[in-house]
Coordinates of C-alpha atoms in Angstrom, one line a residue:
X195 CA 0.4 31.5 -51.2
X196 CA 3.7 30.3 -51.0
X197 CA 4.1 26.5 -50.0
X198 CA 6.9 26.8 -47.8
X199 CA 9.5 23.7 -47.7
X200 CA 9.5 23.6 -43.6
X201 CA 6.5 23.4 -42.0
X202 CA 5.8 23.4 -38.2
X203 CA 6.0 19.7 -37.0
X204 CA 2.9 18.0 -36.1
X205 CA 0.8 18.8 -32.8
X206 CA 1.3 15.4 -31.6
X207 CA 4.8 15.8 -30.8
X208 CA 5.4 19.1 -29.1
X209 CA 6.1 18.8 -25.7
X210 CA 2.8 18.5 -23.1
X211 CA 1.7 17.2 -19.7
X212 CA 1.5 13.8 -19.4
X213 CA -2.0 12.2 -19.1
X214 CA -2.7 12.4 -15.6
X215 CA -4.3 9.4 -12.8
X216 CA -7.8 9.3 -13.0
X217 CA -10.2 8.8 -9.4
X218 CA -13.7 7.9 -9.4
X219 CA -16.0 7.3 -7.5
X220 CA -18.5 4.1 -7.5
X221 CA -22.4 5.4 -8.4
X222 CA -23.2 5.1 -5.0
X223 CA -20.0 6.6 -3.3
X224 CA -19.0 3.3 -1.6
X225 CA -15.5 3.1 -3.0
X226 CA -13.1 5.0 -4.9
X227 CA -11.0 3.8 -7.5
X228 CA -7.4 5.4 -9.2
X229 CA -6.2 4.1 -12.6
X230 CA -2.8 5.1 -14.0
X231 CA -2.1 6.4 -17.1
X232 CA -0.2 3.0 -17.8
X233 CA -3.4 1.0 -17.2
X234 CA -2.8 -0.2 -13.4
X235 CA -5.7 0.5 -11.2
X236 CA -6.8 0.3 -7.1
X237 CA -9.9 0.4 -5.4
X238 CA -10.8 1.3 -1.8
X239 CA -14.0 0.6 0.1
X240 CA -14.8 3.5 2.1
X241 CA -16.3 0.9 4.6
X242 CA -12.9 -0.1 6.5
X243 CA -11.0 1.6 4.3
X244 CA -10.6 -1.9 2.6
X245 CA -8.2 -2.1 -0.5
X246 CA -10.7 -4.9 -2.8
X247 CA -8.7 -4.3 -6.0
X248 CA -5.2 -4.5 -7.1
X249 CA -4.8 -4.9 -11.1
X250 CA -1.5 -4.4 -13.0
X251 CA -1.0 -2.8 -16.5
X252 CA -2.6 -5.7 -18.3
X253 CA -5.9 -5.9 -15.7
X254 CA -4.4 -9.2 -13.8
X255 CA -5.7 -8.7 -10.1
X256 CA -3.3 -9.4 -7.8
X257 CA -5.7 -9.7 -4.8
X258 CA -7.8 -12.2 -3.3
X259 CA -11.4 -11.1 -2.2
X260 CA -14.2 -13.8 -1.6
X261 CA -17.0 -14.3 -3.7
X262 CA -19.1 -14.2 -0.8
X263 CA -17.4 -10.9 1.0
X264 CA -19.8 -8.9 2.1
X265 CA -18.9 -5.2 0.6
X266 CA -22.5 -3.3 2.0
X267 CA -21.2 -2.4 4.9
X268 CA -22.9 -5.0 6.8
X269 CA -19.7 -7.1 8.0
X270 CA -15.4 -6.8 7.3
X271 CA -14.6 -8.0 4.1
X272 CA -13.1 -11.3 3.5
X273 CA -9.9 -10.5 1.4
X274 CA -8.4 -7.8 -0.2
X275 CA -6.5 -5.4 2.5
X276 CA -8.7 -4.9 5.7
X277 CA -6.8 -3.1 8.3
X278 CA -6.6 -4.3 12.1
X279 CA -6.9 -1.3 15.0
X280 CA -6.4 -1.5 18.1
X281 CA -6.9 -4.8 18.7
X282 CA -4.9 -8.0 16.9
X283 CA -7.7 -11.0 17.5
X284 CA -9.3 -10.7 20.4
X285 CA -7.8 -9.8 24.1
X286 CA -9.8 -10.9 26.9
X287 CA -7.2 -10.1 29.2
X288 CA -6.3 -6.5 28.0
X289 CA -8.4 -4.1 30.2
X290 CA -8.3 -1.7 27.2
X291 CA -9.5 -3.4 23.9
X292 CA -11.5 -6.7 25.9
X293 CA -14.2 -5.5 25.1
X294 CA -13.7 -5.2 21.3
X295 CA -15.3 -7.4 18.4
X296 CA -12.3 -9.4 16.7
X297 CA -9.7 -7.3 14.8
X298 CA -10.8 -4.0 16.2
X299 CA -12.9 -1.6 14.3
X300 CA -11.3 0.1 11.8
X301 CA -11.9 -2.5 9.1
X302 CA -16.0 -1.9 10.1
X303 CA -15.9 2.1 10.2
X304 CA -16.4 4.4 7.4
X305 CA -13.7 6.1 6.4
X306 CA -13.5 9.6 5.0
X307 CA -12.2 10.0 1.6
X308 CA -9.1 12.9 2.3
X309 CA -8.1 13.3 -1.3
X310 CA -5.5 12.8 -3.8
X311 CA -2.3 13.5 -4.8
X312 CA -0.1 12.4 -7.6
X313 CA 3.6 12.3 -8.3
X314 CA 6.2 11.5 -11.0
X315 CA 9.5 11.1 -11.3
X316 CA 12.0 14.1 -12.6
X317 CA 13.6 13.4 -16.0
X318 CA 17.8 12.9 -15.5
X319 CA 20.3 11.9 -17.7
X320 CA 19.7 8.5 -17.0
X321 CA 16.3 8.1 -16.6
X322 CA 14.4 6.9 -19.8
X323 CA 12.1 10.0 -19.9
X324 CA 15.2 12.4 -20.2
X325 CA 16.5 9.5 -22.8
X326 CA 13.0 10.2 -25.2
X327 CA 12.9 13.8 -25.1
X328 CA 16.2 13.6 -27.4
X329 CA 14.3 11.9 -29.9
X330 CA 10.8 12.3 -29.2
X331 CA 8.5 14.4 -27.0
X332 CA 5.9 12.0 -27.2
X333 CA 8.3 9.2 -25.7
X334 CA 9.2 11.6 -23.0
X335 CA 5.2 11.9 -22.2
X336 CA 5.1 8.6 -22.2
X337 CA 7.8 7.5 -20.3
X338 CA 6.5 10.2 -17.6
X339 CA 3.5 8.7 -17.1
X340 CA 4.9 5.2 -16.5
X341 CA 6.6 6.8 -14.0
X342 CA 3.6 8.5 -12.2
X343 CA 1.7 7.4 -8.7
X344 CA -1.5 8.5 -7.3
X345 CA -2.3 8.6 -3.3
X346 CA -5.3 8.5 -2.1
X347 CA -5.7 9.9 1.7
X348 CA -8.4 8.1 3.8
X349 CA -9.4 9.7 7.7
X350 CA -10.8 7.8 10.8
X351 CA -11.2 9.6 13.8
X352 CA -13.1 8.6 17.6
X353 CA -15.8 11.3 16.6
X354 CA -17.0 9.2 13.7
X355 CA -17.3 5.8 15.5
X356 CA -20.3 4.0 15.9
X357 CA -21.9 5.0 19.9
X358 CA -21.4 1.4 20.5
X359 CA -17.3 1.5 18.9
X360 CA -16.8 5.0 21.1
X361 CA -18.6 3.0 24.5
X362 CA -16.4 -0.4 24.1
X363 CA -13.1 2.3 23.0
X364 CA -13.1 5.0 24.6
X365 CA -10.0 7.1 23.7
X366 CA -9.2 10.6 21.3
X367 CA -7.5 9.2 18.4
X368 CA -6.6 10.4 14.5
X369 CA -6.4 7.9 12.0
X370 CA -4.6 8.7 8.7
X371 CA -4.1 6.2 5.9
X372 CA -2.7 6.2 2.4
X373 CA -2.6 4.2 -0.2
X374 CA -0.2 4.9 -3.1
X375 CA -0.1 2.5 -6.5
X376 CA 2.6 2.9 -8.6
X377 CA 3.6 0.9 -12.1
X378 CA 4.5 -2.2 -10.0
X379 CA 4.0 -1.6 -6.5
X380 CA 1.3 -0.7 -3.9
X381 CA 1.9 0.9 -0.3
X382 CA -0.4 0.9 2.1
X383 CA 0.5 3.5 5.3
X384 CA -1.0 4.3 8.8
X385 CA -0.5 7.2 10.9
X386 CA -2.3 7.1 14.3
X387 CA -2.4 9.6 16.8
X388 CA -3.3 9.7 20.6
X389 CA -5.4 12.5 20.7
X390 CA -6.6 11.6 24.2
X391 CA -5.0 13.5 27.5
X392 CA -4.7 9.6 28.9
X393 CA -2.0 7.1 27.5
X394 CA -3.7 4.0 25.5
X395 CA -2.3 1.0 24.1
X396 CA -2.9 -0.7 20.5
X397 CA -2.1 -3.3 17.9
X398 CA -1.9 -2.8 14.1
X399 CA -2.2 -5.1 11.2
X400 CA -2.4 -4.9 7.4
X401 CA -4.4 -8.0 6.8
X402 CA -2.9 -8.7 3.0
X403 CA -4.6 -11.3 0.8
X404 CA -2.5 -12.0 -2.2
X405 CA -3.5 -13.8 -5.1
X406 CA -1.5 -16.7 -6.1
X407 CA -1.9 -19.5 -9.0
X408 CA -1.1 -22.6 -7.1
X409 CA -0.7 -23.0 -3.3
X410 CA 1.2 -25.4 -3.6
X411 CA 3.6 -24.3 -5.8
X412 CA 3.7 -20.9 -3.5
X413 CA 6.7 -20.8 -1.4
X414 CA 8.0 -18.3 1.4
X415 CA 10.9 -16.8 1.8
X416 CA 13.0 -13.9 4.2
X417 CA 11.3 -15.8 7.1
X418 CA 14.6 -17.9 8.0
X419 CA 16.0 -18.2 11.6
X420 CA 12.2 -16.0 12.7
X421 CA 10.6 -16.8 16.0
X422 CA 7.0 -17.5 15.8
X423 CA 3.9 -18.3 17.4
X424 CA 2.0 -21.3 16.0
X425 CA -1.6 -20.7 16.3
X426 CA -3.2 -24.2 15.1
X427 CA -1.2 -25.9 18.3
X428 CA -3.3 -26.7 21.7
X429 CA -1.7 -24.9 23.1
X430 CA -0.5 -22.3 20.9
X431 CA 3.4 -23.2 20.9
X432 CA 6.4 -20.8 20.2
X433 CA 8.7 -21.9 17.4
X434 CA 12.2 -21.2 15.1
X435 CA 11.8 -21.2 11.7
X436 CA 14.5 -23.2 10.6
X437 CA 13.9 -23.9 6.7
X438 CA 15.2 -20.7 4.6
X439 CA 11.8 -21.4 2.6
X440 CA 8.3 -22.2 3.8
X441 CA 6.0 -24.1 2.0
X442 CA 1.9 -24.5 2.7
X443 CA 0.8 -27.7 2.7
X444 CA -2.3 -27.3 5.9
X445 CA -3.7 -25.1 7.7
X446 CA -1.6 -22.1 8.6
X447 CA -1.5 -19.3 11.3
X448 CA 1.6 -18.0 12.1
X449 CA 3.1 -14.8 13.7
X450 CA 6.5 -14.1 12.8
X451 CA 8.8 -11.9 14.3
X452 CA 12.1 -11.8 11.8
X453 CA 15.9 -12.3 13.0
X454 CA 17.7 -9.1 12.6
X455 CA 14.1 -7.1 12.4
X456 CA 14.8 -3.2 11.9
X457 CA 12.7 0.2 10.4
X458 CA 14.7 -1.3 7.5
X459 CA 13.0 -4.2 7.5
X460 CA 13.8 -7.7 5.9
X461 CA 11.8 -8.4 2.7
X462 CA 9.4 -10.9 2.5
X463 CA 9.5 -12.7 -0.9
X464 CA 6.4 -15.0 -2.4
X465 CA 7.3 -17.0 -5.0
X466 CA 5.6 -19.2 -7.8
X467 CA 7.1 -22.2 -9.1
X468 CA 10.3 -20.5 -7.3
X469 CA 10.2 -17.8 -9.1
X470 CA 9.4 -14.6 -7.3
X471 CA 5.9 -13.0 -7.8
X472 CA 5.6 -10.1 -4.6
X473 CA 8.2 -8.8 -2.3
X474 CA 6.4 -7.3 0.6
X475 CA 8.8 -4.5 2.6
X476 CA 7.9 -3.2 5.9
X477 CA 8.6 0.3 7.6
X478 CA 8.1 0.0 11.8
X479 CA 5.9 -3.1 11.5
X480 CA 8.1 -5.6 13.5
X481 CA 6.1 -8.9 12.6
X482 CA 4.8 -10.9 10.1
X483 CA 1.3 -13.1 9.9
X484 CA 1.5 -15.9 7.1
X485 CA -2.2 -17.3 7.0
X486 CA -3.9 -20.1 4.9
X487 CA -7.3 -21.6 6.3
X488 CA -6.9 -25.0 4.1
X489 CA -9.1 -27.4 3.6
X490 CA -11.4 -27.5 7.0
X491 CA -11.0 -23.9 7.7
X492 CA -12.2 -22.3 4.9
X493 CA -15.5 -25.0 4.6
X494 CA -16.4 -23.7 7.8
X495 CA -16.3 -19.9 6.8
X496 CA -19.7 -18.8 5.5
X497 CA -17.7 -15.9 3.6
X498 CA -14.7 -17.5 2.1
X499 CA -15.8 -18.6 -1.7
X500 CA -15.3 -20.6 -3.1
X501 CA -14.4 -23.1 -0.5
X502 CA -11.5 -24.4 -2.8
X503 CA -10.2 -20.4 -2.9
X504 CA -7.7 -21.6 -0.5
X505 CA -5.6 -22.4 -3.1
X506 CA -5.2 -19.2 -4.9
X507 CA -4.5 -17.0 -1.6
X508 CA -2.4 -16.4 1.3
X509 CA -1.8 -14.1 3.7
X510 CA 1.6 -11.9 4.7
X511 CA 0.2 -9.7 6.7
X512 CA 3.1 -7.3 8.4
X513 CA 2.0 -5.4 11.8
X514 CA 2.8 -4.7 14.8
X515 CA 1.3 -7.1 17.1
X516 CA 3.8 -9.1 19.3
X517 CA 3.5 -6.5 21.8
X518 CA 1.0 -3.7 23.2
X519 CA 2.5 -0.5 21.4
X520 CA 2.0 2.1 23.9
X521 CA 1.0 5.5 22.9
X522 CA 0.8 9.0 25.1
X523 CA -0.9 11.6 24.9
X524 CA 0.5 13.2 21.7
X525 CA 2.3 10.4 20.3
X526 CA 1.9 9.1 16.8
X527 CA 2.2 5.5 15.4
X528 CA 3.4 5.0 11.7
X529 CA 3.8 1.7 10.3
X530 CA 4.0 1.0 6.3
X531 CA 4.1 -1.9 3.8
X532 CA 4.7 -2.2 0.6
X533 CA 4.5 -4.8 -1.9
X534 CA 6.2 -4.7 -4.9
X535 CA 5.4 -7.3 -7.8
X536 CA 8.4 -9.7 -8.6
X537 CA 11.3 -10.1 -6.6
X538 CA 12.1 -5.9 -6.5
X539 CA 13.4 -4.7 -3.3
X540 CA 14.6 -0.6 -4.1

């Protein structure tokens, strides 16, 4: 046999698929959970549809969840992402949702897992996967998968409510929500739909726990020139945030509606030791919740451990909850975050 000079090049580096998101399920079908290729990873109780896991490339978790949060099913979960429907708090007063536990009850329903779908960027001229494949399939695989994102689809609908959910609410609706992790940023989306023949009103709320070193060396900012409601005054007092950056240094409850508020929404920057660690960006969700229990608060929450947690968490929670959005028959509410780690705002 003749040993010929050129061989074919190595397996290895001919051009392929990249690896592609993996989703599994927990052994007992509680939770799903997608990992990138790149390492980054989320994970979704089906009970409230309740992001409880948020880790980048290198496994840091960039959620807070209590060490005492319930995740059987048995109450909301204290941290992570619960979502608020129809119902912001409580409303006495609102004939609709009065007679609704607190936050509504899509953070106590089970969800329905819809599926997944995954997506990566196309390869141009000045993208770094069309840069490898000039030198190096491999790189170009590579470089494709860092630019990958998984979805995962979760339903709600009125016909798989609790009896006691559909007696206290009873309206036709369609729940849709998604939530997308990409290399360095998670979205979080809601679609409702009235699918009722009467018009019903509603509040919604991403109730976002973010993980931070040290509260206080955590500041705020994007919140400048804002009209807010102070919740920790008797009585609750309407204010103008008049410091470009807001510090926590007690117990904090605040809803923020931001100057200049559009679908293009102003971004919400966290920062650590003034450097930035999340931009949060908003799509129809007018206002903002910052929340820290402190000191008193959080002693006096059987689920929020430990009791000194208070200082690695806080709360920017966009929704829509300043007003009653109104729905008719037919309509459909969208609203959208997403937070993006560092001080990234495209």
């Amino acid at each position: 046999m003749v040993d010929r000079a050129r061989k074919p090049s190595a397996l290895a580096t001919t051009p392929g698929l990249p690896p592609q998101p993996q989703v599994a399920f927990s052994s007992d079908n509680s939770s799903v959970t997608a990992t990138l290729p790149t390492g980054e990873s989320v994970s979704v109780l089906l009970y409230g549809a309740t992001v409880v896991s948020w880790k980048d490339k290198n496994g840091d978790e960039k959620l807070w969840l209590s060490e005492a949060a319930k995740l059987d099913g048995s109450k909301p979960v204290r941290g992570g992402i619960p979502l608020v429907f129809p119902v912001f708090g409580t409303a006495p007063d609102h004939a609709q949702t009065k007679s609704l536990p607190q936050h509504g009850f899509a953070r106590s329903s089970r969800w329905e897992f819809l599926g997944k779908s995954t997506s990566e960027s196309t390869p141009t001229p000045t993208t770094p996967a069309f840069a490898a494949t000039a030198t190096s399939a491999a790189g170009a695989v590579a470089a494709a998968a860092a630019d990958m994102s998984v979805k995962l689809d979760f339903g709600l609908s009125s016909s798989s409510l609790s009896e006691d959910a559909r007696q206290k609410w009873p309206y036709a609706f369609n729940a849709i929500y998604s939530v997308t992790l990409n290399t360095d940023s998670l979205t979080t989306n809601l679609v409702v739909t009235n699918d009722d023949e009467r018009s019903w009103e509603c509040q919604v709320l991403m109730h976002t726990y973010l993980r931070v070193d040290d509260i206080t060396t955590t500041s705020i900012t994007g919140l400048s020139s804002a009209s807010y409601i102070d919740k920790t005054t008797s009585p609750i007092s309407t204010n103008t945030q008049t410091s470009p950056v807001l510090t926590i240094s007690s117990e904090t409850d605040r809803v923020y509606t931001p100057a200049g508020d559009s679908p293009a929404s102003v971004p919400i920057t966290v920062l650590s030791n003034d450097k930035p660690k999340f931009t949060v960006l908003r799509d129809n969700l007018s206002n903002v919740v910052v929340w820290n229990p402190w000191i008193e608060k959080a002693k006096g929450m059987a689920d929020f451990e430990p009791k000194e947690g208070y200082k690695n968490m806080l709360c920017v929670e966009p929704g829509a909850v300043g007003t009653w959005q109104v729905l008719e028959p037919g309509d459909a509410l969208e609203g959208a975050q997403t937070i993006v780690l560092g001080g990234k705002t495209e």
